[in-house]
Coordinates of C-alpha atoms in Angstrom, one line a residue:
Chain A
X1 CA -20.5 349.6 -84.1
X2 CA -23.1 351.1 -86.8
X3 CA -21.0 354.3 -86.4
X4 CA -18.2 352.5 -87.6
X5 CA -19.1 350.6 -90.5
X6 CA -20.9 354.6 -91.6
X7 CA -17.2 355.6 -91.1
X8 CA -15.5 352.9 -92.9
X9 CA -17.9 353.1 -95.7
X10 CA -17.6 356.9 -96.5
X11 CA -13.7 356.4 -96.0
X12 CA -13.5 354.3 -98.6
X13 CA -15.1 356.5 -100.9
X14 CA -13.0 359.5 -99.9
X15 CA -10.0 357.6 -100.1
X16 CA -11.2 356.3 -103.7
X17 CA -12.0 359.7 -105.4
X18 CA -8.9 361.5 -103.8
X19 CA -6.8 358.2 -105.1
X20 CA -7.7 358.0 -108.6
X21 CA -6.4 361.2 -109.3
X22 CA -2.6 359.9 -108.4
X23 CA -0.9 359.6 -111.5
X24 CA 1.8 357.4 -112.3
X25 CA 4.9 358.6 -111.9
X26 CA 3.7 359.5 -108.0
X27 CA 1.9 355.4 -107.6
X28 CA 5.6 354.4 -106.0
X29 CA 6.0 356.8 -103.4
X30 CA 1.8 356.9 -102.7
X31 CA 2.4 353.0 -102.5
X32 CA 5.0 353.5 -99.3
X33 CA 3.3 356.6 -98.0
X34 CA 0.1 354.7 -97.6
X35 CA 2.0 352.1 -95.8
X36 CA 3.3 354.5 -93.4
X37 CA -0.4 355.8 -92.9
X38 CA -1.1 351.9 -92.1
X39 CA 1.3 352.1 -88.8
X40 CA -1.5 354.5 -87.8
X41 CA -1.7 350.7 -85.9
X42 CA 0.7 351.8 -83.5
X43 CA -2.1 353.9 -81.8
X44 CA -3.4 351.1 -80.7
X45 CA 0.0 349.6 -79.9
X46 CA 1.0 352.0 -77.9
X47 CA -2.3 351.5 -75.7
X48 CA -1.7 347.9 -75.2
X49 CA 2.4 348.6 -74.4
X50 CA 1.3 350.9 -71.7
X51 CA -0.7 348.2 -70.0
X52 CA 1.6 346.8 -66.8
X53 CA -2.2 344.2 -65.6
X54 CA -1.2 342.1 -67.3
X55 CA 2.1 340.8 -68.7
X56 CA 1.4 339.0 -72.4
X57 CA -0.6 342.1 -73.4
X58 CA 1.8 344.1 -72.5
X59 CA 4.7 342.1 -74.8
X60 CA 2.1 341.1 -77.5
X61 CA 1.4 345.4 -77.6
X62 CA 5.5 345.9 -77.3
X63 CA 6.0 343.6 -80.3
X64 CA 3.2 345.8 -82.2
X65 CA 4.4 348.3 -81.2
X66 CA 8.1 347.8 -82.4
X67 CA 6.4 346.9 -86.2
X68 CA 4.3 349.5 -86.4
X69 CA 6.8 352.1 -85.5
X70 CA 9.2 350.7 -88.2
X71 CA 6.3 351.2 -90.9
X72 CA 5.9 355.0 -89.6
X73 CA 9.4 356.1 -89.7
X74 CA 10.6 353.9 -92.8
X75 CA 7.8 354.8 -94.3
X76 CA 7.2 358.3 -94.2
X77 CA 11.4 358.6 -94.4
X78 CA 11.4 356.8 -97.4
X79 CA 8.4 358.3 -99.5
X80 CA 10.3 362.0 -98.3
X81 CA 13.4 360.0 -99.8
X82 CA 11.9 359.3 -103.3
X83 CA 9.5 362.3 -103.2
X84 CA 12.1 365.1 -103.6
X85 CA 14.0 363.3 -106.4
X86 CA 10.8 364.6 -108.4
X87 CA 11.3 368.1 -106.4
X88 CA 15.0 368.3 -107.4
X89 CA 15.1 367.7 -111.4
X90 CA 18.0 369.7 -111.8
X91 CA 20.5 368.9 -109.0
X92 CA 23.3 366.4 -109.5
X93 CA 23.1 363.5 -107.9
X94 CA 26.4 364.0 -106.0
X95 CA 24.1 367.1 -104.2
X96 CA 21.0 365.6 -103.9
X97 CA 22.6 363.1 -101.8
X98 CA 24.4 365.0 -99.8
X99 CA 20.6 367.0 -99.0
X100 CA 19.6 363.5 -98.5
X101 CA 21.9 362.6 -95.4
X102 CA 21.1 366.1 -93.5
X103 CA 17.4 366.3 -94.1
X104 CA 15.5 366.3 -91.0
X105 CA 12.7 363.3 -89.9
X106 CA 9.9 365.4 -90.4
X107 CA 8.2 365.2 -86.9
X108 CA 7.9 361.4 -87.0
X109 CA 8.6 359.8 -83.3
X110 CA 11.9 358.9 -83.0
Chain B
X1 CA -14.5 364.9 -71.6
X2 CA -10.7 363.0 -71.9
X3 CA -12.2 360.6 -74.6
X4 CA -13.3 363.8 -76.2
X5 CA -10.1 365.2 -76.7
X6 CA -8.7 362.6 -77.7
X7 CA -11.7 361.7 -80.3
X8 CA -11.3 365.1 -82.1
X9 CA -7.3 364.9 -81.8
X10 CA -8.0 361.5 -83.5
X11 CA -10.3 363.3 -85.8
X12 CA -7.6 366.3 -87.1
X13 CA -5.0 363.3 -87.8
X14 CA -7.3 361.9 -89.8
X15 CA -8.0 365.2 -91.7
X16 CA -4.1 365.3 -91.8
X17 CA -4.1 362.1 -93.5
X18 CA -6.6 363.5 -96.6
X19 CA -5.2 366.5 -97.0
X20 CA -1.5 364.5 -97.2
X21 CA -3.2 362.4 -99.8
X22 CA -4.8 364.8 -101.2
X23 CA -1.5 367.1 -102.2
X24 CA -0.3 363.8 -103.9
X25 CA -1.6 364.0 -107.1
X26 CA 0.8 366.6 -108.2
X27 CA 4.9 366.2 -108.0
X28 CA 4.8 369.4 -107.0
X29 CA 3.0 369.0 -104.0
X30 CA 3.7 365.4 -102.8
X31 CA 6.1 366.0 -100.0
X32 CA 4.1 368.7 -98.0
X33 CA 1.4 366.2 -98.8
X34 CA 4.1 363.7 -97.3
X35 CA 5.3 365.9 -94.0
X36 CA 0.9 367.0 -94.0
X37 CA 0.6 363.1 -92.9
X38 CA 3.9 362.1 -91.2
X39 CA 2.2 365.6 -88.8
X40 CA -1.4 363.3 -88.6
X41 CA 0.7 360.4 -86.9
X42 CA 2.7 362.5 -84.6
X43 CA -0.4 364.3 -83.7
X44 CA -2.3 360.7 -83.1
X45 CA 0.5 359.6 -81.3
X46 CA 0.8 362.0 -78.8
X47 CA -2.5 362.0 -78.1
X48 CA -2.4 358.5 -76.9
X49 CA 0.7 359.3 -75.2
X50 CA -1.0 361.6 -73.2
X51 CA -4.3 361.0 -72.8
X52 CA -4.8 357.6 -72.6
X53 CA -3.4 355.5 -68.9
X54 CA -0.1 354.8 -69.9
X55 CA 1.4 353.0 -67.4
X56 CA 4.8 351.2 -68.7
X57 CA 6.7 354.1 -70.3
X58 CA 10.0 352.7 -70.5
X59 CA 8.3 349.8 -72.3
X60 CA 7.4 352.6 -74.8
X61 CA 9.9 354.4 -75.4
X62 CA 12.2 351.1 -75.6
X63 CA 8.9 349.9 -78.7
X64 CA 9.5 353.4 -80.2
X65 CA 13.3 353.9 -80.1
X66 CA 14.1 349.9 -81.1
X67 CA 11.1 350.0 -84.1
X68 CA 12.6 354.1 -85.5
X69 CA 15.7 352.4 -85.4
X70 CA 15.2 350.0 -87.6
X71 CA 12.7 352.2 -89.7
X72 CA 15.4 354.9 -90.4
X73 CA 18.1 352.6 -90.9
X74 CA 15.9 350.7 -93.7
X75 CA 14.4 353.8 -95.3
X76 CA 17.5 355.5 -95.2
X77 CA 19.8 352.5 -96.8
X78 CA 16.8 351.0 -99.5
X79 CA 18.3 351.1 -103.3
X80 CA 15.5 352.6 -105.8
X81 CA 16.0 349.3 -107.9
X82 CA 14.3 347.6 -104.3
X83 CA 11.8 349.7 -103.3
X84 CA 9.2 346.9 -103.9
X85 CA 10.9 344.1 -101.3
X86 CA 11.0 347.3 -98.5
X87 CA 7.3 348.1 -99.6
X88 CA 6.2 344.2 -99.2
X89 CA 7.8 344.4 -95.6
X90 CA 6.2 347.3 -95.0
X91 CA 3.0 345.9 -95.8
X92 CA 4.0 342.7 -93.6
X93 CA 4.5 344.3 -90.5
X94 CA 1.3 346.8 -90.5
X95 CA -0.5 343.8 -91.5
X96 CA 1.3 342.1 -88.3
X97 CA 0.8 344.8 -86.4
X98 CA -3.0 344.8 -86.7
X99 CA -3.2 341.1 -86.1
X100 CA -0.7 341.4 -82.7
X101 CA -2.8 344.4 -81.8
X102 CA -6.0 342.4 -81.6
X103 CA -4.4 339.3 -80.0
X104 CA -3.2 341.9 -76.9
X105 CA -6.3 343.1 -77.0
X106 CA -8.1 339.7 -76.3
X107 CA -5.0 339.0 -73.7
X108 CA -6.4 341.9 -72.1
X109 CA -9.7 340.8 -71.2
X110 CA -8.3 338.0 -69.3
X111 CA -5.7 339.5 -67.6
X112 CA -8.8 342.0 -66.8
X113 CA -6.6 344.9 -66.9
X114 CA -8.9 346.6 -69.3
X115 CA -8.3 349.9 -68.4
X116 CA -9.8 351.7 -71.6
X117 CA -12.8 351.5 -73.2
X118 CA -14.9 349.4 -70.5
X119 CA -17.5 348.0 -73.1
X120 CA -18.3 344.6 -72.7
X121 CA -16.8 341.6 -75.1
X122 CA -19.7 340.5 -77.5
X123 CA -20.2 338.6 -80.7
X124 CA -19.3 341.7 -82.2
X125 CA -15.8 342.6 -80.6
X126 CA -15.6 338.8 -80.9
X127 CA -15.7 338.6 -84.5
X128 CA -13.6 342.1 -84.8
X129 CA -11.1 340.4 -83.4
X130 CA -10.8 337.5 -85.6
X131 CA -11.0 338.9 -88.7
X132 CA -8.4 341.8 -87.6
X133 CA -6.3 338.1 -86.5
X134 CA -6.8 337.1 -90.0
X135 CA -6.4 339.4 -92.4
X136 CA -3.3 340.9 -90.9
X137 CA -2.1 337.4 -90.0
X138 CA -2.3 336.2 -93.6
X139 CA -1.0 340.3 -95.0
X140 CA 1.9 339.2 -92.7
X141 CA 2.8 335.7 -94.5
X142 CA 1.9 336.6 -98.2
X143 CA 3.8 339.7 -97.9
X144 CA 7.0 337.6 -96.7
X145 CA 6.7 335.2 -99.5
X146 CA 6.0 338.1 -101.9
X147 CA 9.3 339.8 -100.3
X148 CA 11.3 336.3 -101.1
X149 CA 10.1 336.4 -104.6
X150 CA 11.6 339.8 -105.3
X151 CA 14.3 339.2 -104.0
X152 CA 15.1 336.5 -105.0
X153 CA 15.4 333.9 -101.9
X154 CA 12.2 332.1 -103.0
X155 CA 12.4 331.9 -106.9
X156 CA 10.1 333.8 -109.1
X157 CA 8.6 330.8 -110.8
X158 CA 5.5 330.0 -109.7
X159 CA 5.6 327.0 -107.3
X160 CA 2.6 324.2 -107.0
X161 CA 2.2 320.8 -106.5
X162 CA -1.2 318.6 -106.3
X163 CA -3.5 319.5 -103.7
X164 CA -2.6 323.0 -103.2
X165 CA -5.7 324.0 -103.6
X166 CA -7.3 321.4 -101.7
X167 CA -4.7 322.4 -98.6
X168 CA -5.9 326.2 -99.1
X169 CA -9.7 325.3 -99.3
X170 CA -9.7 323.6 -96.1
X171 CA -7.1 326.1 -94.3
X172 CA -10.3 328.1 -95.3
X173 CA -13.0 326.2 -94.0
X174 CA -10.4 325.5 -90.9
X175 CA -10.1 329.6 -90.6
X176 CA -14.1 329.7 -91.3
X177 CA -14.4 327.1 -87.9
X178 CA -12.2 328.9 -85.7
X179 CA -13.7 331.9 -86.1
X180 CA -17.3 330.1 -85.1
X181 CA -15.5 328.7 -82.0
X182 CA -14.9 332.9 -81.1
X183 CA -18.4 333.5 -81.9
X184 CA -19.5 330.3 -79.5
X185 CA -17.5 330.9 -77.3
X186 CA -17.8 335.1 -76.9
X187 CA -21.1 335.0 -74.1
X188 CA -18.6 333.0 -71.8
X189 CA -15.7 335.1 -71.9
X190 CA -13.1 336.1 -70.9
X191 CA -14.7 334.1 -67.5
X192 CA -14.3 330.9 -69.6
X193 CA -11.1 331.8 -71.0
X194 CA -9.4 328.8 -73.0
X195 CA -11.7 328.0 -75.6
X196 CA -11.3 331.9 -76.9
X197 CA -7.5 332.0 -76.8
X198 CA -6.9 328.2 -78.8
X199 CA -9.3 329.0 -81.4
X200 CA -8.0 332.5 -81.9
X201 CA -4.3 330.7 -81.7
X202 CA -5.3 328.3 -84.3
X203 CA -6.6 331.2 -86.4
X204 CA -3.6 332.6 -86.6
X205 CA -1.6 329.5 -87.4
X206 CA -4.5 329.0 -90.6
X207 CA -3.5 332.3 -91.8
X208 CA -0.2 332.0 -91.3
X209 CA -0.1 329.1 -93.7
X210 CA -2.8 330.5 -95.9
X211 CA -1.0 333.9 -96.3
X212 CA 1.7 331.1 -97.6
X213 CA -0.2 329.1 -100.2
X214 CA -1.9 332.1 -101.5
X215 CA 1.5 333.7 -102.9
X216 CA 3.1 330.8 -103.5
X217 CA 2.0 329.8 -107.2
X218 CA 2.1 333.3 -108.2
X219 CA 4.6 333.8 -110.6
X220 CA 7.6 336.5 -110.2
X221 CA 6.5 338.8 -112.6
X222 CA 3.0 339.2 -111.4
X223 CA 4.4 340.6 -108.4
X224 CA 3.4 344.6 -108.5
X225 CA -0.2 342.9 -108.6
X226 CA 0.3 340.9 -104.8
X227 CA 1.8 343.9 -103.7
X228 CA -0.6 346.2 -104.4
X229 CA -3.4 344.0 -103.3
X230 CA -1.7 343.5 -99.7
X231 CA -1.2 346.7 -99.6
X232 CA -4.7 347.2 -100.1
X233 CA -4.9 344.8 -96.8
X234 CA -2.6 346.0 -94.6
X235 CA -4.7 349.0 -94.7
X236 CA -8.0 346.8 -93.8
X237 CA -6.2 344.7 -90.9
X238 CA -5.7 348.2 -89.6
X239 CA -9.3 349.6 -90.0
X240 CA -10.2 345.8 -88.7
X241 CA -8.1 346.5 -85.8
X242 CA -9.8 350.2 -85.6
X243 CA -13.1 348.4 -85.2
X244 CA -11.3 346.4 -82.6
X245 CA -10.5 349.0 -80.8
X246 CA -13.3 351.0 -81.3
X247 CA -10.6 353.9 -82.6
X248 CA -12.2 356.2 -85.5
X249 CA -8.4 357.8 -86.2
X250 CA -8.0 353.5 -87.2
X251 CA -10.7 352.9 -88.8
X252 CA -10.2 355.7 -91.1
X253 CA -6.5 355.7 -92.3
X254 CA -6.9 352.0 -92.3
X255 CA -9.5 352.1 -95.0
X256 CA -7.7 355.3 -97.0
X257 CA -4.8 352.8 -97.5
X258 CA -7.1 350.1 -98.3
X259 CA -8.7 352.0 -100.9
X260 CA -5.3 353.1 -102.8
X261 CA -3.7 349.4 -102.7
X262 CA -7.0 348.8 -104.3
X263 CA -6.8 351.4 -107.2
X264 CA -3.2 350.1 -107.6
X265 CA -4.1 346.2 -107.9
X266 CA -6.7 347.4 -110.2
X267 CA -4.7 349.3 -112.3
X268 CA -2.0 347.0 -112.3
X269 CA -4.6 344.1 -114.0
X270 CA -5.7 346.3 -116.1
X271 CA -2.5 347.1 -117.9
X272 CA -1.6 343.2 -118.1
X273 CA -5.5 343.1 -119.4
X274 CA -5.9 340.1 -116.4
X275 CA -8.1 339.6 -114.4
X276 CA -7.5 339.6 -110.5
X277 CA -8.8 336.7 -110.4
X278 CA -6.9 334.7 -112.4
X279 CA -3.4 336.8 -111.1
X280 CA -4.2 335.0 -107.9
X281 CA -4.9 331.8 -109.3
X282 CA -1.4 331.7 -110.8
X283 CA 0.9 329.7 -112.5
X284 CA 1.3 332.2 -115.3
X285 CA 4.4 333.0 -116.9
X286 CA 8.0 332.3 -115.6
X287 CA 10.3 334.8 -114.1
X288 CA 12.3 336.5 -116.0
X289 CA 12.4 334.1 -119.0
X290 CA 15.2 334.9 -120.5
X291 CA 16.3 331.6 -120.8
X292 CA 17.9 331.0 -124.3
X293 CA 17.1 332.6 -127.1
X294 CA 15.2 331.1 -129.8
X295 CA 15.5 330.9 -134.0
X296 CA 14.6 333.1 -136.3
X297 CA 11.3 332.0 -138.0
X298 CA 11.2 331.0 -141.3
X299 CA 10.6 333.2 -144.0
X300 CA 11.2 336.1 -141.3
X301 CA 14.6 338.6 -141.0
X302 CA 16.0 340.5 -138.6
X303 CA 18.0 343.6 -139.4
X304 CA 21.3 343.8 -136.6
X305 CA 22.3 347.3 -135.6
X306 CA 25.0 348.6 -133.3
X307 CA 26.5 351.3 -130.7
X308 CA 27.5 354.0 -133.6
X309 CA 24.8 353.0 -136.3
X310 CA 22.0 354.2 -133.4
X311 CA 24.0 357.4 -132.3
X312 CA 24.1 358.3 -136.1
X313 CA 20.1 357.6 -136.3
X314 CA 19.8 359.8 -132.8
X315 CA 21.4 362.3 -133.7
X316 CA 20.0 363.3 -136.8
X317 CA 16.5 362.9 -135.0
X318 CA 14.0 365.5 -134.1
X319 CA 12.1 363.3 -131.8
X320 CA 13.3 360.5 -130.0
X321 CA 10.6 358.2 -127.6
X322 CA 12.7 356.4 -124.7
X323 CA 10.8 352.7 -123.8
X324 CA 12.2 352.0 -120.7
X325 CA 11.4 348.5 -119.8
X326 CA 11.7 345.7 -116.5
X327 CA 15.4 344.9 -118.5
X328 CA 16.7 348.4 -117.5
X329 CA 15.9 348.0 -114.1
X330 CA 17.9 345.0 -114.2
X331 CA 20.4 345.8 -116.3
X332 CA 20.7 349.7 -113.8
X333 CA 20.8 351.5 -117.5
X334 CA 18.8 354.3 -115.7
X335 CA 21.7 356.6 -115.7
X336 CA 23.2 355.6 -118.9
X337 CA 19.9 356.7 -120.2
X338 CA 19.8 359.8 -119.0
X339 CA 23.7 360.5 -119.9
X340 CA 22.5 360.0 -123.9
X341 CA 19.3 361.6 -123.1
X342 CA 21.4 364.6 -122.3
X343 CA 23.7 364.0 -125.2
X344 CA 21.1 364.2 -127.5
X345 CA 19.6 367.4 -125.9
X346 CA 22.7 369.4 -126.5
X347 CA 22.1 368.5 -130.1
X348 CA 18.1 370.0 -130.5
X349 CA 16.7 366.7 -129.9
X350 CA 13.5 366.2 -128.5
X351 CA 13.5 363.1 -125.8
X352 CA 11.1 361.8 -124.1
X353 CA 10.2 358.6 -121.9
X354 CA 7.3 356.3 -122.5
X355 CA 6.3 354.4 -119.6
X356 CA 3.7 351.5 -119.9
X357 CA 2.2 350.8 -116.1
X358 CA 4.4 347.8 -115.5
X359 CA 7.3 349.0 -117.1
X360 CA 9.0 348.0 -113.1
X361 CA 8.3 346.0 -110.5
X362 CA 5.9 347.9 -109.1
X363 CA 2.6 350.6 -109.2
X364 CA 4.5 353.7 -110.4
X365 CA 8.3 352.1 -110.1
X366 CA 10.4 353.0 -113.3
X367 CA 9.5 356.2 -112.3
X368 CA 11.1 356.4 -109.3
X369 CA 14.4 354.6 -111.4
X370 CA 14.5 357.7 -113.9
X371 CA 13.6 360.6 -110.8
X372 CA 16.6 358.8 -109.4
X373 CA 18.5 359.3 -112.7
X374 CA 17.5 363.1 -112.4
X375 CA 15.2 362.7 -115.4
X376 CA 12.5 365.3 -114.9
X377 CA 9.1 364.0 -114.1
X378 CA 7.8 366.1 -117.2
X379 CA 9.9 364.4 -119.6
X380 CA 8.0 360.5 -118.0
X381 CA 4.7 360.2 -120.4
X382 CA 1.9 357.8 -119.4
X383 CA 0.5 355.2 -122.4
X384 CA -2.4 357.7 -123.4
X385 CA 0.0 360.4 -123.3
X386 CA 2.4 359.4 -125.3
X387 CA 1.1 356.6 -128.2
X388 CA -0.7 359.0 -130.4
X389 CA 2.8 360.7 -131.0
X390 CA 4.7 357.7 -132.0
X391 CA 3.9 357.7 -135.6
X392 CA 5.6 361.6 -135.3
X393 CA 8.8 360.0 -133.5
X394 CA 11.9 360.1 -136.0
X395 CA 13.5 356.9 -133.4
X396 CA 12.2 355.1 -131.0
X397 CA 14.4 352.8 -128.4
X398 CA 13.2 350.0 -126.4
X399 CA 15.6 349.7 -123.1
X400 CA 14.9 346.1 -121.8
X401 CA 11.2 345.8 -122.6
X402 CA 9.1 343.2 -124.3
X403 CA 5.7 342.1 -124.1
X404 CA 4.3 345.8 -123.8
X405 CA 5.2 347.0 -126.9
X406 CA 4.5 343.3 -128.7
X407 CA 2.1 344.4 -131.5
X408 CA -0.1 341.5 -131.4
X409 CA -1.5 342.9 -128.4
X410 CA -3.3 344.9 -130.7
X411 CA -3.5 342.8 -134.7
X412 CA -3.4 339.1 -133.1
X413 CA -6.9 338.2 -131.5
X414 CA -5.2 334.4 -130.8
X415 CA -2.5 335.8 -128.6
X416 CA -3.0 335.4 -125.2
X417 CA -1.4 339.2 -124.5
X418 CA -4.2 340.1 -127.3
X419 CA -5.7 343.1 -125.7
X420 CA -3.8 344.4 -123.5
X421 CA -2.9 347.9 -123.9
X422 CA 0.5 348.6 -125.6
X423 CA 3.1 351.4 -126.6
X424 CA 2.9 351.3 -130.2
X425 CA 6.4 351.6 -130.7
X426 CA 5.6 349.6 -134.0
X427 CA 4.6 353.6 -135.1
X428 CA 7.7 355.0 -134.9
X429 CA 9.7 355.9 -138.4
X430 CA 12.7 353.6 -136.7
X431 CA 12.4 351.1 -133.5
X432 CA 15.8 349.9 -132.8
X433 CA 15.2 347.6 -130.3
X434 CA 18.3 347.4 -127.2
X435 CA 17.6 343.7 -125.7
X436 CA 20.6 340.4 -125.3
X437 CA 18.6 337.8 -127.1
X438 CA 15.8 337.4 -129.8
X439 CA 13.6 335.5 -126.8
X440 CA 10.4 336.0 -125.9
X441 CA 8.6 338.2 -122.8
X442 CA 7.5 337.1 -119.4
X443 CA 4.2 336.2 -121.1
X444 CA 6.4 333.5 -123.7
X445 CA 4.5 335.3 -126.5
X446 CA 7.1 335.7 -129.3
X447 CA 7.5 339.8 -130.7
X448 CA 6.8 340.4 -134.0
X449 CA 7.9 343.6 -133.7
X450 CA 11.6 342.1 -133.6
X451 CA 11.6 341.2 -137.5
X452 CA 9.1 344.1 -138.2
X453 CA 11.0 346.4 -141.4
X454 CA 11.5 349.6 -139.5
X455 CA 12.9 347.6 -136.8
X456 CA 17.1 347.2 -135.9
X457 CA 18.0 344.7 -132.9
X458 CA 20.9 345.7 -130.8
X459 CA 21.8 342.9 -129.3
X460 CA 23.9 343.1 -126.1
X461 CA 23.7 344.5 -121.8
X462 CA 21.1 347.2 -122.5
X463 CA 23.6 349.3 -119.7
X464 CA 26.8 348.7 -122.5
X465 CA 24.7 349.5 -125.1
X466 CA 23.3 352.7 -124.2
X467 CA 26.5 353.6 -123.0
X468 CA 28.2 353.0 -126.5
X469 CA 25.5 354.8 -128.0
X470 CA 25.9 357.9 -125.9
X471 CA 30.0 357.4 -126.5
X472 CA 29.6 358.1 -130.3
X473 CA 27.0 360.2 -130.1
X474 CA 29.6 362.3 -128.0
X475 CA 32.4 361.4 -130.8
X476 CA 30.0 363.0 -133.5
X477 CA 29.9 366.4 -131.6
X478 CA 33.4 366.6 -131.3
X479 CA 34.2 365.8 -134.8

């Protein structure tokens, strides 16, 4: 328990240190990216949904798994979609759309 | 040994998240940063699947396919103007997932089917589960309301009724009581399960109502603060779930997200010159404030202008600063604005964009909208960078912004918005304000900029006006 508290406090400092330097331009992608990362709860959901001994636990875990996966997959994809627009500053909108559609899903489980 | 491998893999994914977020410091590296973070997530998921005793594979597959499919559809189909709504939804899901994981953990004890981490149940576990349920559920219902206010199925006006504060306090006390019962019944649990389970369900119900009551009194235009704060909560909920599961990856990632949301909340509050408490207590402002334009005050005159005249001004300028506001997003005028900027640049005019932190509907929203219209981020300037440039600008074009350019924030100590950081457009040689009427902005404070000698008002829809100016510039080029 104490170890967890230590990790929590240190992570808070690391996060503040890194994230105050993010420019205003990237605040929206930062937020959606953070959403994807908070989908890490999926790890807990996987364990809960993977249990067979208690049906309640399995079903509640299943619900958690679905919503957490939405966050992970949706969060990373939409962040990538936005960041792509910041990268391709001179492309025509039509081109940007075409490449967005053909774009791979960045290692997210799907 | 197996636990050590899992823990080390989780550490690896936490490190990947940190590196990924660090790359968010520049638009050039941000995309690979996001890819690194998603790799971190993949590592954590694969480690969990292969190293824990996962028994029910069909269930997992179904969950991942269902959730992943919905995620892909949401991410692909969302309009950039609707990003705040989507982020609100994601915040809510994050909170819900954490609360559900805590609930599943509790019910696993009941089923005595605890296959991983065989540490016993105690007061500490009771507290962490309670916090996870509380924060997660408040985040969930609060985010649902925030989404409603942003997308319009709940009115953007602050909703309040007599006794709302009393009910909120009563719910807080009730939630505290439920947590107390959970702690008290921790020792007897899981042999004696009902008190624990009932109080956990009660806590969830109280938290659900709390989330709603905390967000409905807050005005629609304060939603950027609320969304940032709920983002922070969703991270804290994940961290709380990490305490429940004794899982380092969840604690680190959740805390990082919590920090991100908190930083954005503070930035948004500073940009509006209001404290977080002031925003959360609500009742400030009422949506768009577009209803009914007031008459021109006595002794003041309005200089009207036309798209053609503005086009002449702009074409002969050396430096033009465009100030986009919320109204530009509403009118979907970002593409029209970029076309105008392109035409002016062909004429050799230097064009810059001045972005106020609360210009959009969430932190950094205006930047995304302009990026979607293919405006280079190098032309977007933050408040501190652009303010020294207004005195040397020949023309400032204000498109659908109001409070963020109101000089009263600088000069009128009695004004409610006094002290709010604003864009000093009034220092430009000429200011053209594109706006439908003279109505005050969200704060309800009249804007003296509209009556200034160097200000010209262009009364029109933002998109039509900008398109009209562009058309005139084109004609002048061809002539």
